[in-house]
Amino acid sequence: MCGPVLLFKHPWHVRSLAMALRRFLSSLSPRTPGFAPLSTAPVARERPTAGPGAQPGCGAGETVRPPVPAVDFGNPQEAYRSRHSWELARSLLVLRLCASPTLLAHHEQLLHTARKLVGQRLFDKLMKMTFYGHFVAGEDEESIRPLIQHNRAFGVGCILDYGVEEDLSPEEAKHKEMESCASAAERDSSGTDKREKHYQAHHAFGDRRDGVVSAHTYFYANEAKCDSYMENFLRCIEASGGASNDGFSAIKLTALGRPQFLLRLSDVLTKWRRFFHQMAAEQGQAGRPAMDMKLEVAALQESIVKMGIASRAEIEDWFTPETLGVSGTVDLLDWNSLINSRTRLSRHLMVPNMQTGQLEPLLSRFTEEEELQMTRMLQRMDVLAKKAMDVGVWLMIDAEQSYFQPAISHLTLEMQRKFSVEKPLIFNTYQCYLKDAYDNVTLDVELARREGWCFGAKLVRGAYMAQEHARASEIGYEDPINPTYEATNTMYYRCLNYVLEELKHNSKAKVMVASHNEDTVCFTLRRMEELGLHPSDRQVYFGQLLGMCDQISFPLGQAGFPVYKYMPYGPVMEVLPYLCRRALENSSVTKGTQRERQLLWQELRRRIRTGSLLHYPA
């Protein structure tokens, strides 16, 4: 058979990983906070709200619930009634500047020159009047509170994100990345070759910011720096909980530990999943969706024996009714459950070295320091989840590059198992530009059903497309990204429709539709109406970035739909790297910004014509 073959002979380190996960997560209380629903409509409008224990569509509530409200995204007066006229003028200025190729090409030099000419103090004020004020909520937890409360008055909640990044040169970033993605032993002996190319660090792509315009990037320096990032996230969670009763806080797992651990775990999970697909192909199931693949246990055992992986006696307790049920088949979720310390299987995984022909542990043994780094990452995740639970904030785990993502998703699922028991406290992020996005979504929905926790998801198209394409081509592995934007759109709608169907039958599941695409939002609204998903059910959320697509966010919020703005905050100079990329992102979505600028002009001209330039939002 082609591709890597997994053999089972000697111990490997997934067992210690599973034990560590269980040790740090099993002690957590399963309770989750009672989230009070956000009143997303202005006072002048009336809309019923469901209490924390209410079931949508049941009892008397079903007879009094109004129809799904209509939303008009082409009415600028309604879209911008929350905005002062000077804010409209600032938006027009910033969006116009973001559309200038010349300005964007030289933005770093221009900012540096401006800071030298006017001085730091005046430079900060100018930034707050323009780019910073448009895209960033404020400098600290106190300064962002007025904007959060103002937006909530118009039905728009917040997803807080501490937007500070290190201002590293490309070479500094590459050096940090290469140092943090391989152990000393691996660097000395070229041991990274034991991993697949996809999961090896590569100097040409060491600066993970390159080509990425809409995501924060963290580079590992040391454990103390990770503790500092965790403290920032804790303050962000506290700020979100203090400013609203159902806010979100966004975190990135690459900020919480050394990325070497994520790379190695991702490599293991991918090889294990690929082995399942190889066995499925042998049984004539190639090409089926992941959830439709079911291996016949008897044939699987026969294959394992023929390959010399283990004897019949050794594998007799791997597939038992106690572990896999009585169906006589194994699906991918059953297969994944075997990678833990509950079975002998997890202690016997080996992989052949294609160069030497010798068997080697699938995951080489961690050093004592690496063990400690892994433990600390899990502890930091534990601290953040407990804080979110205590203050009533949802945690949104951001997606990252595909070579980190299997491990990030795996760790997020571990958090969901413990914290999303009664409500989906933890939201996983699914990038629909990935070829296996639909399989990932369907598998996790089914896992939540089987294990009895609440599914929470954010659906995005993805932030790393250009970088991922270039990396796969340069290093020489199969591109994990859909080949075209159209294919990504198709995948997005397929995943979205599947999750919306799940929400119809599962009142505790939730999804965040994170998109600036008006067509996507309209599709979601149509499907909600067809499936009987009412905004008062508070199962479908919408999300856009601060400073973008107000013509979508505010009409939704004012009509009663749960909608949120992704709000970065932090000191001016420390958020500047993020601001530069945000300006670049606006230039890359020309069609959307042109429509936004058109609506802004219409509303500003209307106010001038009607003498209402001093419009006060109320």
mmCIF file of C-alpha atoms in Angstrom, residues 35-41 46-58 60-69 246 394 423 503 507 509-510 525 528-529 532-542 556-557 559-563:
data_model
loop_
_atom_site.group_PDB
_atom_site.id
_atom_site.type_symbol
_atom_site.label_atom_id
_atom_site.label_comp_id
_atom_site.label_asym_id
_atom_site.label_seq_id
_atom_site.Cartn_x
_atom_site.Cartn_y
_atom_site.Cartn_z
ATOM 1 C CA PHE A 35 -25.818 33.495 30.157
ATOM 2 C CA ALA A 36 -28.443 36.195 30.198
ATOM 3 C CA PRO A 37 -29.676 36.980 26.676
ATOM 4 C CA LEU A 38 -28.524 40.243 25.126
ATOM 5 C CA SER A 39 -31.281 42.695 24.326
ATOM 6 C CA THR A 40 -30.325 43.350 20.740
ATOM 7 C CA ALA A 41 -33.149 45.717 19.784
ATOM 8 C CA GLU A 46 -40.436 45.190 21.049
ATOM 9 C CA ARG A 47 -39.233 41.653 20.785
ATOM 10 C CA PRO A 48 -39.791 38.693 23.094
ATOM 11 C CA THR A 49 -36.750 37.292 24.863
ATOM 12 C CA ALA A 50 -36.373 33.722 25.933
ATOM 13 C CA GLY A 51 -35.248 33.075 29.482
ATOM 14 C CA PRO A 52 -32.235 30.880 30.199
ATOM 15 C CA GLY A 53 -34.385 27.792 30.590
ATOM 16 C CA ALA A 54 -36.840 28.439 27.771
ATOM 17 C CA GLN A 55 -37.036 26.013 24.868
ATOM 18 C CA PRO A 56 -37.661 27.651 21.505
ATOM 19 C CA GLY A 57 -40.858 26.684 19.814
ATOM 20 C CA CYS A 58 -42.394 25.056 22.907
ATOM 21 C CA ALA A 60 -47.089 29.289 24.793
ATOM 22 C CA GLY A 61 -43.926 30.876 23.404
ATOM 23 C CA GLU A 62 -44.627 29.299 20.035
ATOM 24 C CA THR A 63 -47.940 31.134 19.612
ATOM 25 C CA VAL A 64 -46.675 34.616 20.524
ATOM 26 C CA ARG A 65 -43.336 34.582 18.712
ATOM 27 C CA PRO A 66 -43.367 37.121 15.854
ATOM 28 C CA PRO A 67 -42.247 36.251 12.334
ATOM 29 C CA VAL A 68 -38.578 36.499 11.416
ATOM 30 C CA PRO A 69 -37.948 40.227 10.882
ATOM 31 C CA ASP A 246 -22.908 37.641 26.826
ATOM 32 C CA TRP A 394 -17.779 32.666 25.581
ATOM 33 C CA LYS A 423 -24.015 25.588 27.036
ATOM 34 C CA LEU A 503 -29.406 23.641 15.015
ATOM 35 C CA SER A 507 -31.540 23.805 20.635
ATOM 36 C CA ALA A 509 -25.892 24.151 19.616
ATOM 37 C CA LYS A 510 -24.726 27.542 18.300
ATOM 38 C CA LEU A 525 -31.248 34.508 6.879
ATOM 39 C CA MET A 528 -33.016 30.339 9.140
ATOM 40 C CA GLU A 529 -36.523 31.193 7.975
ATOM 41 C CA GLY A 532 -37.706 27.794 11.631
ATOM 42 C CA LEU A 533 -34.659 29.251 13.413
ATOM 43 C CA HIS A 534 -35.810 32.510 14.984
ATOM 44 C CA PRO A 535 -33.346 35.197 16.136
ATOM 45 C CA SER A 536 -34.838 34.990 19.624
ATOM 46 C CA ASP A 537 -33.624 31.381 19.781
ATOM 47 C CA ARG A 538 -30.111 32.859 19.897
ATOM 48 C CA GLN A 539 -28.524 29.955 18.065
ATOM 49 C CA VAL A 540 -27.229 31.770 14.978
ATOM 50 C CA TYR A 541 -24.793 34.642 15.503
ATOM 51 C CA PHE A 542 -23.254 36.975 12.957
ATOM 52 C CA LEU A 556 -29.035 42.920 11.764
ATOM 53 C CA GLY A 557 -28.676 44.014 15.373
ATOM 54 C CA ALA A 559 -33.773 43.882 13.696
ATOM 55 C CA GLY A 560 -33.092 41.601 16.679
ATOM 56 C CA PHE A 561 -30.474 39.216 15.292
ATOM 57 C CA PRO A 562 -27.485 38.382 17.523
ATOM 58 C CA VAL A 563 -24.564 40.137 15.846
#
